[in-house]
């Protein structure tokens, strides 16, 4: 019997890992620039956390969660997203009393039962940030700026920002009734999901992608036209700050996001390079979530982005930066003395931060050289008994083909590779 991975839960093979490493390192670097600290919530949570926080009527809770009972009959769920988990941790560990303002980020796997397709798996990976404890509109702008800065670092092109406001809880309640009345005469011709959403939560109709529903959705009233004065002022200030910072945006009156905890500012960062599924990341405010989960009233804002979809772009770019992870040096050896010396020298160079490899199949020199080409190494050093005896060898830069003589010492080789 042979085994295969579970459908929608794919292996990330060594050839792909440099892209993942590049993305993870970039997320951590940009988060550090903005003074966000990493948090690592567990993969499994109590189901109520998501049904309460995300919303019973959302597709995530209704259709997509991996939920199961534990041995004591308690309902547990593989996390489908991380915001609810981060806010739960914020409450559980008393952050609101010790340090009520927190700027946090995360990187890790999530799980949703959905149809697998290009850039979307049932085990997928997200990076995201959560800034908890402030209503300041400038924090909205900072979170958006962080997202934009990350995309610029990764050299993602064709960026644009979709922006909207869905207001506070009272605004959303009024807006839901406006939508329910608007769709009342149109819902009969729409899909079954929209008919269900019309009764449960008309905001979710705006997420529908079914073609026959689009005309009615396109003409639907916008949420930003139904804001209270306080929320309208907040949205105006966010826009002015973005304009002052030179961050272009487009108001998308249909943008409401797919989870029930969102309030006020909502946004998506998109790339024209992705085609129809153009969203790189999305987020917004969730000022009521902490209170919904049993904590004190605490505002927050964040975003999350799918790593698989972004890595598709990195792979397609001419220069993804993945070659920054190239092997520094390969030893091709001749003779027993050469091989013994190579093993000792490799250990010393690795201690200095130089990545080194050699052929462990004890093959002919020609095959060792072919293996070095296959690895795409930066430098090649061939030495055997004679080179060991003289203490000198020829270091070849593979991209240019240039060779130079170096002493076979860790100091001399690392200096040559590092350009000193």
mmCIF file of N, CA and C in Angstrom, residues 300-352:
data_model
loop_
_atom_site.group_PDB
_atom_site.id
_atom_site.type_symbol
_atom_site.label_atom_id
_atom_site.label_comp_id
_atom_site.label_asym_id
_atom_site.label_seq_id
_atom_site.Cartn_x
_atom_site.Cartn_y
_atom_site.Cartn_z
ATOM 1 N N UNK A 300 -9.118 47.418 17.862
ATOM 2 C CA UNK A 300 -7.982 46.773 17.208
ATOM 3 C C UNK A 300 -8.099 46.863 15.707
ATOM 4 N N UNK A 301 -6.968 46.671 15.040
ATOM 5 C CA UNK A 301 -6.943 46.653 13.574
ATOM 6 C C UNK A 301 -5.814 45.729 13.131
ATOM 7 N N UNK A 302 -6.017 45.061 12.003
ATOM 8 C CA UNK A 302 -4.977 44.174 11.498
ATOM 9 C C UNK A 302 -5.248 43.762 10.074
ATOM 10 N N UNK A 303 -4.389 42.903 9.561
ATOM 11 C CA UNK A 303 -4.604 42.310 8.246
ATOM 12 C C UNK A 303 -3.971 40.931 8.224
ATOM 13 N N UNK A 304 -4.369 40.135 7.232
ATOM 14 C CA UNK A 304 -3.754 38.830 6.995
ATOM 15 C C UNK A 304 -3.585 38.644 5.503
ATOM 16 N N UNK A 305 -2.497 37.958 5.123
ATOM 17 C CA UNK A 305 -2.238 37.675 3.718
ATOM 18 C C UNK A 305 -1.897 36.222 3.524
ATOM 19 N N UNK A 306 -2.355 35.657 2.414
ATOM 20 C CA UNK A 306 -2.050 34.272 2.101
ATOM 21 C C UNK A 306 -0.658 34.128 1.507
ATOM 22 N N UNK A 307 0.118 33.223 2.061
ATOM 23 C CA UNK A 307 1.498 33.062 1.605
ATOM 24 C C UNK A 307 1.566 32.316 0.271
ATOM 25 N N UNK A 308 0.714 31.317 0.065
ATOM 26 C CA UNK A 308 0.752 30.564 -1.189
ATOM 27 C C UNK A 308 0.530 31.478 -2.392
ATOM 28 N N UNK A 309 -0.440 32.352 -2.280
ATOM 29 C CA UNK A 309 -0.750 33.232 -3.411
ATOM 30 C C UNK A 309 0.396 34.203 -3.693
ATOM 31 N N UNK A 310 1.008 34.704 -2.649
ATOM 32 C CA UNK A 310 2.121 35.629 -2.825
ATOM 33 C C UNK A 310 3.333 34.906 -3.405
ATOM 34 N N UNK A 311 3.552 33.675 -3.002
ATOM 35 C CA UNK A 311 4.694 32.911 -3.519
ATOM 36 C C UNK A 311 4.527 32.621 -5.001
ATOM 37 N N UNK A 312 3.292 32.477 -5.485
ATOM 38 C CA UNK A 312 3.081 32.336 -6.922
ATOM 39 C C UNK A 312 3.656 33.529 -7.671
ATOM 40 N N UNK A 313 3.474 34.729 -7.116
ATOM 41 C CA UNK A 313 4.028 35.922 -7.744
ATOM 42 C C UNK A 313 5.550 35.907 -7.679
ATOM 43 N N UNK A 314 6.097 35.550 -6.533
ATOM 44 C CA UNK A 314 7.552 35.531 -6.378
ATOM 45 C C UNK A 314 8.193 34.575 -7.381
ATOM 46 N N UNK A 315 7.548 33.448 -7.622
ATOM 47 C CA UNK A 315 8.099 32.480 -8.566
ATOM 48 C C UNK A 315 8.089 33.011 -9.989
ATOM 49 N N UNK A 316 7.071 33.808 -10.301
ATOM 50 C CA UNK A 316 6.937 34.309 -11.663
ATOM 51 C C UNK A 316 7.832 35.511 -11.946
ATOM 52 N N UNK A 317 8.293 36.162 -10.921
ATOM 53 C CA UNK A 317 9.163 37.316 -11.110
ATOM 54 C C UNK A 317 10.540 36.886 -11.607
ATOM 55 N N UNK A 318 11.125 37.709 -12.428
ATOM 56 C CA UNK A 318 12.446 37.395 -12.980
ATOM 57 C C UNK A 318 13.495 37.302 -11.882
ATOM 58 N N UNK A 319 13.398 38.175 -10.884
ATOM 59 C CA UNK A 319 14.356 38.160 -9.775
ATOM 60 C C UNK A 319 13.588 38.107 -8.474
ATOM 61 N N UNK A 320 13.374 36.915 -7.945
ATOM 62 C CA UNK A 320 12.582 36.756 -6.723
ATOM 63 C C UNK A 320 13.398 36.996 -5.472
ATOM 64 N N UNK A 321 14.724 37.015 -5.617
ATOM 65 C CA UNK A 321 15.556 37.101 -4.437
ATOM 66 C C UNK A 321 15.863 35.739 -3.846
ATOM 67 N N UNK A 322 15.286 34.660 -4.446
ATOM 68 C CA UNK A 322 15.534 33.329 -3.885
ATOM 69 C C UNK A 322 16.992 32.933 -4.012
ATOM 70 N N UNK A 323 17.721 33.495 -5.024
ATOM 71 C CA UNK A 323 19.120 33.116 -5.168
ATOM 72 C C UNK A 323 19.982 33.699 -4.060
ATOM 73 N N UNK A 324 19.399 34.539 -3.198
ATOM 74 C CA UNK A 324 20.153 34.982 -2.016
ATOM 75 C C UNK A 324 20.457 33.805 -1.099
ATOM 76 N N UNK A 325 19.736 32.691 -1.300
ATOM 77 C CA UNK A 325 19.938 31.510 -0.475
ATOM 78 C C UNK A 325 20.842 30.500 -1.173
ATOM 79 N N UNK A 326 21.550 30.912 -2.235
ATOM 80 C CA UNK A 326 22.433 29.992 -2.947
ATOM 81 C C UNK A 326 23.528 29.468 -2.021
ATOM 82 N N UNK A 327 23.966 28.252 -2.310
ATOM 83 C CA UNK A 327 25.091 27.674 -1.586
ATOM 84 C C UNK A 327 26.346 28.491 -1.892
ATOM 85 N N UNK A 328 27.078 28.859 -0.839
ATOM 86 C CA UNK A 328 28.273 29.692 -1.032
ATOM 87 C C UNK A 328 29.400 28.943 -1.731
ATOM 88 N N UNK A 329 29.653 27.715 -1.302
ATOM 89 C CA UNK A 329 30.893 27.062 -1.713
ATOM 90 C C UNK A 329 30.705 25.552 -1.824
ATOM 91 N N UNK A 330 31.308 24.980 -2.871
ATOM 92 C CA UNK A 330 31.297 23.528 -3.047
ATOM 93 C C UNK A 330 32.733 23.046 -3.196
ATOM 94 N N UNK A 331 33.068 21.985 -2.480
ATOM 95 C CA UNK A 331 34.386 21.361 -2.583
ATOM 96 C C UNK A 331 34.310 20.155 -3.522
ATOM 97 N N UNK A 332 35.129 20.158 -4.567
ATOM 98 C CA UNK A 332 35.324 18.969 -5.393
ATOM 99 C C UNK A 332 36.705 18.426 -5.052
ATOM 100 N N UNK A 333 36.784 17.186 -4.619
ATOM 101 C CA UNK A 333 38.032 16.670 -4.048
ATOM 102 C C UNK A 333 38.585 15.492 -4.846
ATOM 103 N N UNK A 334 39.899 15.360 -4.738
ATOM 104 C CA UNK A 334 40.624 14.236 -5.326
ATOM 105 C C UNK A 334 41.495 13.603 -4.244
ATOM 106 N N UNK A 335 41.441 12.303 -4.118
ATOM 107 C CA UNK A 335 42.322 11.616 -3.179
ATOM 108 C C UNK A 335 41.805 11.640 -1.746
ATOM 109 N N UNK A 336 42.317 10.709 -0.969
ATOM 110 C CA UNK A 336 41.885 10.579 0.416
ATOM 111 C C UNK A 336 42.306 11.766 1.261
ATOM 112 N N UNK A 337 43.536 12.269 1.043
ATOM 113 C CA UNK A 337 44.006 13.422 1.818
ATOM 114 C C UNK A 337 43.163 14.654 1.518
ATOM 115 N N UNK A 338 42.811 14.845 0.235
ATOM 116 C CA UNK A 338 41.977 15.988 -0.144
ATOM 117 C C UNK A 338 40.611 15.931 0.492
ATOM 118 N N UNK A 339 40.013 14.734 0.501
ATOM 119 C CA UNK A 339 38.678 14.598 1.086
ATOM 120 C C UNK A 339 38.702 14.793 2.597
ATOM 121 N N UNK A 340 39.674 14.235 3.257
ATOM 122 C CA UNK A 340 39.781 14.394 4.709
ATOM 123 C C UNK A 340 39.960 15.865 5.071
ATOM 124 N N UNK A 341 40.807 16.546 4.312
ATOM 125 C CA UNK A 341 41.027 17.973 4.571
ATOM 126 C C UNK A 341 39.754 18.778 4.304
ATOM 127 N N UNK A 342 39.011 18.401 3.229
ATOM 128 C CA UNK A 342 37.778 19.107 2.876
ATOM 129 C C UNK A 342 36.752 19.045 4.001
ATOM 130 N N UNK A 343 36.628 17.881 4.628
ATOM 131 C CA UNK A 343 35.665 17.731 5.722
ATOM 132 C C UNK A 343 36.013 18.650 6.890
ATOM 133 N N UNK A 344 37.286 18.723 7.212
ATOM 134 C CA UNK A 344 37.726 19.572 8.315
ATOM 135 C C UNK A 344 37.543 21.049 7.980
ATOM 136 N N UNK A 345 37.902 21.433 6.723
ATOM 137 C CA UNK A 345 37.784 22.830 6.309
ATOM 138 C C UNK A 345 36.314 23.257 6.222
ATOM 139 N N UNK A 346 35.442 22.347 5.764
ATOM 140 C CA UNK A 346 34.009 22.664 5.688
ATOM 141 C C UNK A 346 33.453 22.986 7.068
ATOM 142 N N UNK A 347 33.838 22.222 8.070
ATOM 143 C CA UNK A 347 33.361 22.469 9.435
ATOM 144 C C UNK A 347 33.785 23.854 9.919
ATOM 145 N N UNK A 348 35.032 24.230 9.658
ATOM 146 C CA UNK A 348 35.535 25.532 10.105
ATOM 147 C C UNK A 348 34.834 26.675 9.381
ATOM 148 N N UNK A 349 34.553 26.513 8.084
ATOM 149 C CA UNK A 349 33.887 27.566 7.314
ATOM 150 C C UNK A 349 32.425 27.715 7.731
ATOM 151 N N UNK A 350 31.758 26.605 8.003
ATOM 152 C CA UNK A 350 30.365 26.678 8.450
ATOM 153 C C UNK A 350 30.258 27.424 9.777
ATOM 154 N N UNK A 351 31.260 27.253 10.625
ATOM 155 C CA UNK A 351 31.270 27.982 11.900
ATOM 156 C C UNK A 351 31.397 29.479 11.677
ATOM 157 N N UNK A 352 31.912 29.882 10.506
ATOM 158 C CA UNK A 352 32.038 31.299 10.169
ATOM 159 C C UNK A 352 30.826 31.822 9.388
#
